[in-house]
Amino acid sequence: MYRKSQEYLMNEYKISASALELHQRTMEAVEPLFREYENIREYNQFKVLKAFQEERISDYHFTNTTGYGYGDIGRDTLDLVYARIFKAEKALVRPHFVSGTHAISSVLYGILRPGDTLLAITGRPYDTILGVIGIDQTEEDGNIGSLKDFGISYEEIELRNNQIDIDAVLKTLRADQKVKMLHIQRSKGYASRNSFTIGEIEEAIRAIRVEFPDVIIFVDNCYGEFIEDREPVEAGADIVAGSLIKNAGGGISPTGGYIAGRGDLVDLSSYRLTVPGLGGETGSTFGVMRSFFQGLFMAPQVSIEALKTAIYAAKIMEQAGFEVHPKAEVKRTDIVQAITFRDKDKLIDFVKGIQYGAPVDSNASCEPWDMPGYKDQVIMAAGAFIQGASIELSCDAPIREPYTAYLQGGLSFDHGKIGILIAISRIL
Ligand SMILES: *Cc1c(COP(=O)(O)O)cnc(C)c1O
């Protein structure tokens, strides 16, 4: 590290000499690992640039429509840019998706019908999707309009040795003719499993397609965009969805989500976002289009900065004696880094440290709280420009054994480094 930076960190941030020494060793180990991802970043930047040029993006696409938003040329052209980048027939990129969960649920509600079965093949889906499907829904919850309430069944295949159990998937497909859609989640999210690379997803899809060419394959792409040089549609998925306050928004999009894939399926999903007949042709964009375009343009760069932060965190925490998942050397497909503390106080101190290193609300001391929908208390560090944006350096942890924190984001690796150094200094 630059000598002036070192002095600065010691004097202004009270980073210990031992933390700086760990930092030095960490950088030596991770810098060679960064090369591969810098190549991916470069390639993805070229891919994004070309899509902008092919759609002849101009000033007049940064529209500001109101009311119905008919003919919003910025909105409609951004869909085309996304479709090119994700190698999809069609895309739907909207500020009207309130989150990734909303985009994902539009796909599920839009395509599935009463009597159909949804089959999850990468184990239990991300927390917020459980309520949509109706997993764990009780009598007491009443009829809230979950997929289950609409007569859509759900089945789940557990992972075997941390891999998709293709034999079990095929067996279920043979036994249940009603399976219309397979659900694959690329990122492990906040589960203890592995994340699935595009190569692994491709292998599973190939094997399934031999016997079941028509089953619809959906991939939850949250946290995965621009971490590899291909996206799931290129691996044979029919439709994908994700959030714009994660990778694809480049840290600039203020809200929103996207869907990309087969044209007929994207249309069906759009009927759920708005209504049948209107679909993606309505919805004014009240001035967010420039930030969507610019965020997408920045996304390959910002996503890899967040990834470097994750790899750095893996290495420095491992060197400090903590368990990390995945390890720094493992090939990545998403930006989430799990760190296990096995000590409640260390976990809380670390998460607080991430908050103290934030550009926003650095003076706030985050505390564990009873978050709606969670059984255990949760502590969250998120000093973000955009509320809840986890492409910005953030860290969350349920307060339960084995005391694992999930760290993700970082708009710049320089900020990622300092955030982690502040946090680790508190617990060394
Ligand atoms: C974040 C995430 C979601 C939900 O996205 P929100 O924008 O938080 O609603 C869904 N699936 C995975 C794997 C995620 O990481």
Short mmCIF file of C-alpha atoms and ligand atoms in Angstrom, two decimals:
data_model
loop_
_atom_site.label_atom_id
_atom_site.label_comp_id
_atom_site.label_asym_id
_atom_site.label_seq_id
_atom_site.Cartn_x
_atom_site.Cartn_y
_atom_site.Cartn_z
CA MET A 1 0.00 0.00 0.00
CA TYR A 2 1.08 3.53 -0.77
CA ARG A 3 3.08 4.80 2.19
CA LYS A 4 0.93 7.91 2.68
CA SER A 5 -2.19 5.70 2.69
CA GLN A 6 -0.69 3.48 5.36
CA GLU A 7 0.12 6.43 7.58
CA TYR A 8 -3.31 7.84 6.94
CA LEU A 9 -5.05 4.63 7.92
CA MET A 10 -2.97 4.36 11.10
CA ASN A 11 -3.41 7.99 12.12
CA GLU A 12 -6.92 8.80 10.96
CA TYR A 13 -8.60 5.41 11.27
CA LYS A 14 -6.51 3.77 14.00
CA ILE A 15 -5.90 0.73 11.81
CA SER A 16 -3.43 -1.45 13.68
CA ALA A 17 0.00 -2.35 12.35
CA SER A 18 -0.97 -6.00 12.48
CA ALA A 19 -4.02 -5.36 10.29
CA LEU A 20 -1.83 -3.52 7.79
CA GLU A 21 0.61 -6.37 7.81
CA LEU A 22 -2.26 -8.79 7.09
CA HIS A 23 -3.36 -6.46 4.32
CA GLN A 24 0.04 -6.61 2.68
CA ARG A 25 0.09 -10.39 2.70
CA THR A 26 -3.49 -10.49 1.45
CA MET A 27 -2.75 -8.25 -1.51
CA GLU A 28 0.15 -10.43 -2.58
CA ALA A 29 -2.16 -13.43 -2.57
CA VAL A 30 -5.18 -11.86 -4.27
CA GLU A 31 -3.61 -9.66 -6.94
CA PRO A 32 -2.85 -12.60 -9.25
CA LEU A 33 -6.45 -13.80 -8.74
CA PHE A 34 -7.80 -10.44 -9.89
CA ARG A 35 -6.30 -10.78 -13.39
CA GLU A 36 -8.90 -13.31 -14.58
CA TYR A 37 -11.78 -11.10 -13.46
CA GLU A 38 -10.23 -8.01 -15.00
CA ASN A 39 -10.29 -9.86 -18.30
CA ILE A 40 -13.97 -10.62 -17.77
CA ARG A 41 -14.63 -6.99 -16.89
CA GLU A 42 -12.89 -5.83 -20.03
CA TYR A 43 -14.84 -8.21 -22.25
CA ASN A 44 -18.17 -7.35 -20.62
CA GLN A 45 -17.45 -3.63 -20.99
CA PHE A 46 -16.88 -4.14 -24.72
CA LYS A 47 -20.12 -6.15 -24.92
CA VAL A 48 -22.11 -3.41 -23.16
CA LEU A 49 -20.55 -0.65 -25.25
CA LYS A 50 -21.39 -2.47 -28.48
CA ALA A 51 -25.02 -2.92 -27.43
CA PHE A 52 -25.30 0.83 -26.77
CA GLN A 53 -23.82 1.59 -30.17
CA GLU A 54 -25.97 -0.90 -32.03
CA GLU A 55 -29.10 0.64 -30.53
CA ARG A 56 -27.70 4.11 -31.36
CA ILE A 57 -28.18 5.42 -27.86
CA SER A 58 -28.50 9.18 -27.85
CA ASP A 59 -29.47 12.05 -25.61
CA TYR A 60 -33.10 11.71 -26.56
CA HIS A 61 -33.25 8.26 -24.94
CA PHE A 62 -32.82 9.89 -21.54
CA THR A 63 -36.51 10.64 -21.62
CA ASN A 64 -38.76 11.90 -18.92
CA THR A 65 -42.25 10.68 -19.73
CA THR A 66 -45.33 11.06 -17.56
CA GLY A 67 -48.79 9.52 -17.35
CA TYR A 68 -49.26 6.33 -19.36
CA GLY A 69 -45.78 6.57 -20.78
CA TYR A 70 -46.82 5.41 -24.26
CA GLY A 71 -43.93 5.31 -26.68
CA ASP A 72 -41.29 6.02 -24.05
CA ILE A 73 -38.36 5.61 -26.40
CA GLY A 74 -35.76 5.51 -23.64
CA ARG A 75 -37.57 2.71 -21.83
CA ASP A 76 -38.23 0.72 -25.00
CA THR A 77 -34.67 1.08 -26.27
CA LEU A 78 -33.11 0.13 -22.94
CA ASP A 79 -35.10 -3.11 -23.21
CA LEU A 80 -33.38 -3.72 -26.55
CA VAL A 81 -29.93 -2.95 -25.10
CA TYR A 82 -30.52 -5.42 -22.25
CA ALA A 83 -31.78 -8.03 -24.70
CA ARG A 84 -28.52 -7.73 -26.67
CA ILE A 85 -26.31 -7.97 -23.58
CA PHE A 86 -28.20 -10.91 -22.09
CA LYS A 87 -28.50 -12.61 -25.52
CA ALA A 88 -32.27 -12.72 -25.07
CA GLU A 89 -35.15 -12.25 -27.50
CA LYS A 90 -36.69 -9.66 -25.25
CA ALA A 91 -36.13 -7.78 -22.01
CA LEU A 92 -38.21 -5.74 -19.61
CA VAL A 93 -36.25 -3.21 -17.53
CA ARG A 94 -38.40 -1.09 -15.29
CA PRO A 95 -38.33 1.29 -12.33
CA HIS A 96 -41.79 -0.11 -11.54
CA PHE A 97 -40.25 -3.30 -10.22
CA VAL A 98 -39.82 -2.34 -6.59
CA SER A 99 -37.06 -4.93 -6.11
CA GLY A 100 -35.51 -8.11 -7.47
CA THR A 101 -38.14 -10.10 -5.61
CA HIS A 102 -40.87 -8.26 -7.51
CA ALA A 103 -39.23 -8.97 -10.89
CA ILE A 104 -38.82 -12.64 -9.98
CA SER A 105 -42.40 -12.93 -8.75
CA SER A 106 -43.69 -11.33 -11.98
CA VAL A 107 -42.03 -14.17 -13.87
CA LEU A 108 -43.56 -16.79 -11.59
CA TYR A 109 -47.08 -15.31 -11.50
CA GLY A 110 -46.93 -14.36 -15.18
CA ILE A 111 -46.10 -17.82 -16.48
CA LEU A 112 -47.48 -20.35 -13.98
CA ARG A 113 -51.18 -21.29 -13.94
CA PRO A 114 -53.39 -23.15 -11.45
CA GLY A 115 -52.53 -26.84 -11.56
CA ASP A 116 -48.91 -26.22 -12.60
CA THR A 117 -45.94 -27.20 -10.48
CA LEU A 118 -42.84 -25.09 -9.88
CA LEU A 119 -39.77 -27.24 -9.22
CA ALA A 120 -36.76 -25.66 -7.49
CA ILE A 121 -33.62 -27.59 -8.43
CA THR A 122 -30.95 -25.65 -6.52
CA GLY A 123 -32.51 -26.19 -3.11
CA ARG A 124 -34.53 -23.73 -1.11
CA PRO A 125 -34.93 -20.33 -2.82
CA TYR A 126 -33.89 -16.97 -1.38
CA ASP A 127 -35.80 -15.85 1.71
CA THR A 128 -38.06 -13.26 0.11
CA ILE A 129 -39.22 -15.72 -2.56
CA LEU A 130 -40.56 -18.14 0.06
CA GLY A 131 -43.60 -15.97 0.78
CA VAL A 132 -44.33 -15.63 -2.94
CA ILE A 133 -44.37 -19.39 -3.40
CA GLY A 134 -46.18 -20.02 -0.12
CA ILE A 135 -43.48 -22.18 1.46
CA ASP A 136 -44.01 -22.19 5.24
CA GLN A 137 -47.37 -20.43 4.80
CA THR A 138 -49.70 -21.28 7.69
CA GLU A 139 -53.47 -21.26 8.23
CA GLU A 140 -52.99 -18.17 10.31
CA ASP A 141 -51.51 -16.26 7.37
CA GLY A 142 -54.79 -16.78 5.54
CA ASN A 143 -55.23 -16.60 1.78
CA ILE A 144 -52.79 -13.87 0.77
CA GLY A 145 -52.49 -14.67 -2.92
CA SER A 146 -49.29 -16.68 -2.86
CA LEU A 147 -48.69 -19.12 -5.71
CA LYS A 148 -49.94 -21.81 -3.36
CA ASP A 149 -53.20 -19.94 -2.81
CA PHE A 150 -53.69 -19.90 -6.59
CA GLY A 151 -53.31 -23.66 -6.76
CA ILE A 152 -49.73 -23.73 -8.01
CA SER A 153 -47.74 -26.53 -6.41
CA TYR A 154 -44.14 -26.41 -5.39
CA GLU A 155 -41.49 -29.08 -5.17
CA GLU A 156 -37.86 -28.83 -4.30
CA ILE A 157 -34.81 -30.96 -5.05
CA GLU A 158 -32.11 -30.80 -2.44
CA LEU A 159 -28.53 -30.47 -3.56
CA ARG A 160 -26.37 -33.56 -3.47
CA ASN A 161 -22.75 -32.95 -2.45
CA ASN A 162 -23.42 -29.27 -3.12
CA GLN A 163 -24.32 -30.04 -6.75
CA ILE A 164 -27.59 -30.08 -8.68
CA ASP A 165 -28.95 -33.61 -8.33
CA ILE A 166 -29.77 -34.15 -11.99
CA ASP A 167 -30.94 -37.74 -11.51
CA ALA A 168 -33.44 -36.62 -8.89
CA VAL A 169 -34.60 -33.76 -11.12
CA LEU A 170 -35.21 -36.14 -14.03
CA LYS A 171 -36.99 -38.57 -11.76
CA THR A 172 -39.33 -35.86 -10.50
CA LEU A 173 -39.99 -34.60 -14.02
CA ARG A 174 -40.90 -38.12 -15.13
CA ALA A 175 -43.21 -38.62 -12.15
CA ASP A 176 -44.93 -35.22 -12.18
CA GLN A 177 -46.22 -34.21 -15.62
CA LYS A 178 -47.39 -30.94 -14.13
CA VAL A 179 -43.95 -29.42 -13.66
CA LYS A 180 -44.04 -26.39 -15.92
CA MET A 181 -41.08 -24.45 -14.65
CA LEU A 182 -37.70 -25.17 -13.09
CA HIS A 183 -36.26 -22.62 -10.68
CA ILE A 184 -32.48 -22.21 -10.54
CA GLN A 185 -30.81 -19.71 -8.23
CA ARG A 186 -27.33 -18.75 -9.41
CA SER A 187 -26.11 -17.08 -6.22
CA LYS A 188 -26.23 -18.87 -2.92
CA GLY A 189 -27.63 -15.66 -1.48
CA TYR A 190 -27.67 -16.18 2.27
CA ALA A 191 -27.57 -19.97 2.24
CA SER A 192 -24.59 -22.10 3.13
CA ARG A 193 -24.42 -23.89 -0.22
CA ASN A 194 -22.17 -23.05 -3.20
CA SER A 195 -23.21 -20.65 -5.92
CA PHE A 196 -23.65 -22.12 -9.40
CA THR A 197 -21.42 -21.03 -12.24
CA ILE A 198 -22.79 -20.57 -15.75
CA GLY A 199 -20.88 -23.72 -16.73
CA GLU A 200 -22.59 -25.77 -14.01
CA ILE A 201 -26.00 -24.34 -14.90
CA GLU A 202 -25.34 -25.16 -18.56
CA GLU A 203 -24.41 -28.73 -17.77
CA ALA A 204 -27.63 -29.26 -15.80
CA ILE A 205 -29.80 -27.64 -18.47
CA ARG A 206 -28.22 -29.77 -21.21
CA ALA A 207 -28.92 -32.96 -19.31
CA ILE A 208 -32.52 -31.96 -18.60
CA ARG A 209 -33.25 -30.81 -22.16
CA VAL A 210 -32.43 -34.22 -23.63
CA GLU A 211 -35.62 -35.62 -22.16
CA PHE A 212 -37.60 -32.48 -21.39
CA PRO A 213 -37.01 -29.95 -24.15
CA ASP A 214 -40.09 -27.88 -23.28
CA VAL A 215 -39.88 -27.37 -19.54
CA ILE A 216 -39.41 -23.67 -18.84
CA ILE A 217 -36.13 -22.93 -17.08
CA PHE A 218 -35.96 -19.79 -14.98
CA VAL A 219 -32.78 -18.47 -13.39
CA ASP A 220 -32.73 -16.03 -10.48
CA ASN A 221 -29.69 -14.02 -11.63
CA CYS A 222 -29.40 -11.72 -8.58
CA TYR A 223 -25.78 -10.88 -7.65
CA GLY A 224 -24.48 -12.75 -10.71
CA GLU A 225 -24.57 -10.22 -13.54
CA PHE A 226 -21.21 -9.43 -15.18
CA ILE A 227 -19.18 -11.74 -12.94
CA GLU A 228 -18.66 -14.18 -15.80
CA ASP A 229 -18.36 -13.52 -19.52
CA ARG A 230 -21.74 -15.16 -20.22
CA GLU A 231 -25.19 -14.88 -18.69
CA PRO A 232 -27.68 -17.73 -18.08
CA VAL A 233 -29.68 -17.40 -21.33
CA GLU A 234 -26.46 -18.30 -23.15
CA ALA A 235 -26.37 -21.47 -21.08
CA GLY A 236 -29.85 -22.46 -22.21
CA ALA A 237 -32.10 -20.76 -19.65
CA ASP A 238 -35.44 -19.50 -20.98
CA ILE A 239 -35.81 -16.50 -18.73
CA VAL A 240 -33.84 -14.64 -16.04
CA ALA A 241 -34.58 -11.85 -13.59
CA GLY A 242 -32.62 -9.60 -11.27
CA SER A 243 -32.41 -6.38 -9.31
CA LEU A 244 -31.11 -2.96 -10.40
CA ILE A 245 -29.84 -2.11 -6.94
CA LYS A 246 -27.40 -4.96 -7.26
CA ASN A 247 -24.88 -5.60 -10.09
CA ALA A 248 -26.86 -4.57 -13.17
CA GLY A 249 -27.63 -1.10 -11.85
CA GLY A 250 -23.94 -0.26 -11.56
CA GLY A 251 -24.53 1.53 -8.26
CA ILE A 252 -26.31 4.31 -10.14
CA SER A 253 -29.84 3.05 -10.86
CA PRO A 254 -31.96 4.32 -7.96
CA THR A 255 -34.40 1.38 -8.02
CA GLY A 256 -35.85 -1.23 -10.36
CA GLY A 257 -35.51 -4.71 -11.75
CA TYR A 258 -35.20 -6.53 -15.05
CA ILE A 259 -36.38 -9.65 -16.82
CA ALA A 260 -34.81 -11.06 -20.00
CA GLY A 261 -35.45 -14.16 -22.06
CA ARG A 262 -37.79 -15.77 -24.56
CA GLY A 263 -40.17 -13.22 -26.06
CA ASP A 264 -43.44 -14.96 -25.20
CA LEU A 265 -42.33 -15.51 -21.60
CA VAL A 266 -41.19 -11.93 -21.11
CA ASP A 267 -44.57 -10.79 -22.46
CA LEU A 268 -46.43 -13.01 -20.00
CA SER A 269 -44.30 -11.62 -17.17
CA SER A 270 -45.00 -8.07 -18.33
CA TYR A 271 -48.75 -8.76 -18.03
CA ARG A 272 -48.19 -9.41 -14.40
CA LEU A 273 -46.16 -6.24 -13.84
CA THR A 274 -48.97 -4.20 -15.42
CA VAL A 275 -52.01 -6.01 -16.87
CA PRO A 276 -52.80 -8.29 -19.82
CA GLY A 277 -53.08 -6.15 -22.93
CA LEU A 278 -50.86 -3.38 -21.65
CA GLY A 279 -47.71 -5.28 -20.66
CA GLY A 280 -44.47 -3.40 -21.18
CA GLU A 281 -45.98 -0.76 -23.44
CA THR A 282 -47.08 1.47 -20.61
CA GLY A 283 -45.35 2.87 -17.56
CA SER A 284 -43.83 6.34 -17.50
CA THR A 285 -40.26 6.58 -16.35
CA PHE A 286 -40.24 9.96 -14.56
CA GLY A 287 -36.65 10.81 -15.33
CA VAL A 288 -34.77 7.67 -14.31
CA MET A 289 -33.74 6.53 -17.78
CA ARG A 290 -30.37 8.27 -17.87
CA SER A 291 -29.40 6.64 -14.59
CA PHE A 292 -30.49 3.23 -15.90
CA PHE A 293 -28.39 3.62 -19.04
CA GLN A 294 -25.41 4.99 -17.18
CA GLY A 295 -25.71 2.37 -14.45
CA LEU A 296 -25.74 -0.41 -17.02
CA PHE A 297 -22.72 1.11 -18.73
CA MET A 298 -20.84 1.15 -15.40
CA ALA A 299 -22.08 -2.29 -14.30
CA PRO A 300 -19.18 -4.43 -15.63
CA GLN A 301 -16.69 -2.19 -13.80
CA VAL A 302 -18.62 -1.82 -10.56
CA SER A 303 -19.53 -5.51 -10.35
CA ILE A 304 -15.86 -6.49 -10.57
CA GLU A 305 -14.89 -3.89 -7.96
CA ALA A 306 -17.41 -5.56 -5.64
CA LEU A 307 -16.03 -8.95 -6.59
CA LYS A 308 -12.46 -7.87 -5.77
CA THR A 309 -13.72 -6.69 -2.40
CA ALA A 310 -15.28 -10.12 -1.80
CA ILE A 311 -12.09 -11.97 -2.76
CA TYR A 312 -10.00 -9.64 -0.62
CA ALA A 313 -12.37 -10.19 2.31
CA ALA A 314 -12.13 -13.95 1.85
CA LYS A 315 -8.33 -13.89 1.95
CA ILE A 316 -7.80 -11.44 4.79
CA MET A 317 -10.43 -13.07 7.01
CA GLU A 318 -9.03 -16.51 6.31
CA GLN A 319 -5.55 -15.29 7.22
CA ALA A 320 -6.99 -13.83 10.40
CA GLY A 321 -8.25 -17.29 11.30
CA PHE A 322 -11.92 -17.20 10.31
CA GLU A 323 -13.81 -19.60 8.04
CA VAL A 324 -14.80 -18.14 4.70
CA HIS A 325 -17.12 -19.37 2.00
CA PRO A 326 -16.14 -19.41 -0.77
CA LYS A 327 -12.38 -19.26 -0.38
CA ALA A 328 -10.50 -16.57 -2.27
CA GLU A 329 -9.23 -18.97 -4.94
CA VAL A 330 -12.61 -20.47 -5.87
CA LYS A 331 -13.98 -19.43 -9.27
CA ARG A 332 -16.73 -16.88 -8.66
CA THR A 333 -20.12 -16.39 -10.24
CA ASP A 334 -21.53 -13.87 -7.74
CA ILE A 335 -20.40 -11.17 -5.31
CA VAL A 336 -21.54 -12.62 -1.96
CA GLN A 337 -18.88 -13.52 0.62
CA ALA A 338 -19.76 -15.47 3.75
CA ILE A 339 -17.52 -15.15 6.82
CA THR A 340 -18.10 -17.33 9.87
CA PHE A 341 -17.03 -15.94 13.24
CA ARG A 342 -18.28 -18.59 15.70
CA ASP A 343 -18.43 -15.73 18.21
CA LYS A 344 -21.38 -13.41 18.62
CA ASP A 345 -19.42 -10.36 19.79
CA LYS A 346 -16.85 -10.59 17.02
CA LEU A 347 -19.62 -10.87 14.45
CA ILE A 348 -21.39 -7.78 15.78
CA ASP A 349 -18.14 -5.82 16.06
CA PHE A 350 -17.20 -6.66 12.49
CA VAL A 351 -20.55 -5.59 11.06
CA LYS A 352 -20.39 -2.34 13.05
CA GLY A 353 -16.94 -1.74 11.59
CA ILE A 354 -18.30 -1.97 8.04
CA GLN A 355 -20.86 0.69 8.98
CA TYR A 356 -18.17 2.97 10.45
CA GLY A 357 -16.33 2.76 7.14
CA ALA A 358 -19.33 3.80 5.04
CA PRO A 359 -19.62 7.10 3.14
CA VAL A 360 -23.21 7.54 4.40
CA ASP A 361 -24.34 7.18 8.03
CA SER A 362 -20.83 6.32 9.20
CA ASN A 363 -21.70 7.76 12.60
CA ALA A 364 -24.57 5.31 13.03
CA SER A 365 -23.97 2.34 15.25
CA CYS A 366 -25.94 -0.57 13.85
CA GLU A 367 -27.49 -2.97 16.35
CA PRO A 368 -29.20 -6.34 16.04
CA TRP A 369 -32.98 -5.96 15.69
CA ASP A 370 -36.10 -8.04 15.18
CA MET A 371 -36.66 -7.70 11.47
CA PRO A 372 -40.15 -8.58 10.21
CA GLY A 373 -40.18 -12.02 8.66
CA TYR A 374 -37.02 -13.31 10.33
CA LYS A 375 -36.90 -15.74 13.23
CA ASP A 376 -33.58 -14.52 14.63
CA GLN A 377 -32.40 -11.01 15.23
CA VAL A 378 -30.52 -9.51 12.29
CA ILE A 379 -27.72 -6.95 12.16
CA MET A 380 -27.11 -4.97 8.99
CA ALA A 381 -24.46 -2.50 7.91
CA ALA A 382 -25.55 -0.46 4.93
CA GLY A 383 -24.21 3.05 4.66
CA ALA A 384 -25.47 3.35 1.12
CA PHE A 385 -26.45 6.16 -1.23
CA ILE A 386 -29.40 4.06 -2.36
CA GLN A 387 -31.42 2.48 0.42
CA GLY A 388 -30.65 -1.22 0.74
CA ALA A 389 -28.42 -1.25 -2.34
CA SER A 390 -26.23 -4.27 -1.84
CA ILE A 391 -23.94 -3.44 -4.77
CA GLU A 392 -22.66 -0.87 -2.26
CA LEU A 393 -20.47 -2.21 0.54
CA SER A 394 -22.86 -3.89 2.93
CA CYS A 395 -22.91 -6.69 5.44
CA ASP A 396 -25.79 -8.56 7.05
CA ALA A 397 -25.94 -11.33 9.59
CA PRO A 398 -28.61 -13.23 11.46
CA ILE A 399 -27.66 -13.46 15.14
CA ARG A 400 -27.45 -17.22 15.39
CA GLU A 401 -24.82 -19.93 15.40
CA PRO A 402 -22.39 -20.31 13.77
CA TYR A 403 -22.46 -16.48 13.53
CA THR A 404 -21.99 -16.03 9.82
CA ALA A 405 -21.93 -12.61 8.16
CA TYR A 406 -22.67 -12.05 4.47
CA LEU A 407 -20.62 -9.31 2.94
CA GLN A 408 -21.19 -7.93 -0.53
CA GLY A 409 -20.71 -4.90 -2.70
CA GLY A 410 -18.27 -2.04 -2.79
CA LEU A 411 -18.55 0.60 -5.50
CA SER A 412 -14.76 0.82 -5.52
CA PHE A 413 -12.22 -1.69 -4.30
CA ASP A 414 -10.40 1.11 -2.47
CA HIS A 415 -13.49 1.65 -0.37
CA GLY A 416 -13.98 -2.11 0.04
CA LYS A 417 -10.46 -2.41 1.43
CA ILE A 418 -10.78 0.37 3.97
CA GLY A 419 -14.18 -0.85 5.13
CA ILE A 420 -12.83 -4.32 5.78
CA LEU A 421 -9.66 -3.01 7.42
CA ILE A 422 -11.68 -0.90 9.85
CA ALA A 423 -13.88 -3.89 10.62
CA ILE A 424 -11.04 -6.36 11.06
CA SER A 425 -9.00 -3.99 13.25
CA ARG A 426 -11.85 -4.05 15.74
CA ILE A 427 -11.69 -7.79 16.23
CA LEU A 428 -8.02 -8.67 15.88
C1 LIG B 1 -31.25 -10.14 -3.42
C2 LIG B 1 -31.76 -11.39 -3.97
C3 LIG B 1 -33.11 -11.54 -4.28
C4 LIG B 1 -34.14 -10.49 -4.02
O1 LIG B 1 -33.80 -9.23 -4.46
P1 LIG B 1 -34.37 -7.94 -3.70
O2 LIG B 1 -33.99 -6.85 -4.63
O3 LIG B 1 -33.67 -7.86 -2.39
O4 LIG B 1 -35.83 -8.11 -3.57
C5 LIG B 1 -33.51 -12.73 -4.82
N1 LIG B 1 -32.66 -13.74 -5.00
C6 LIG B 1 -31.36 -13.63 -4.71
C7 LIG B 1 -30.45 -14.79 -4.94
C8 LIG B 1 -30.87 -12.46 -4.18
O5 LIG B 1 -29.58 -12.34 -3.87
#
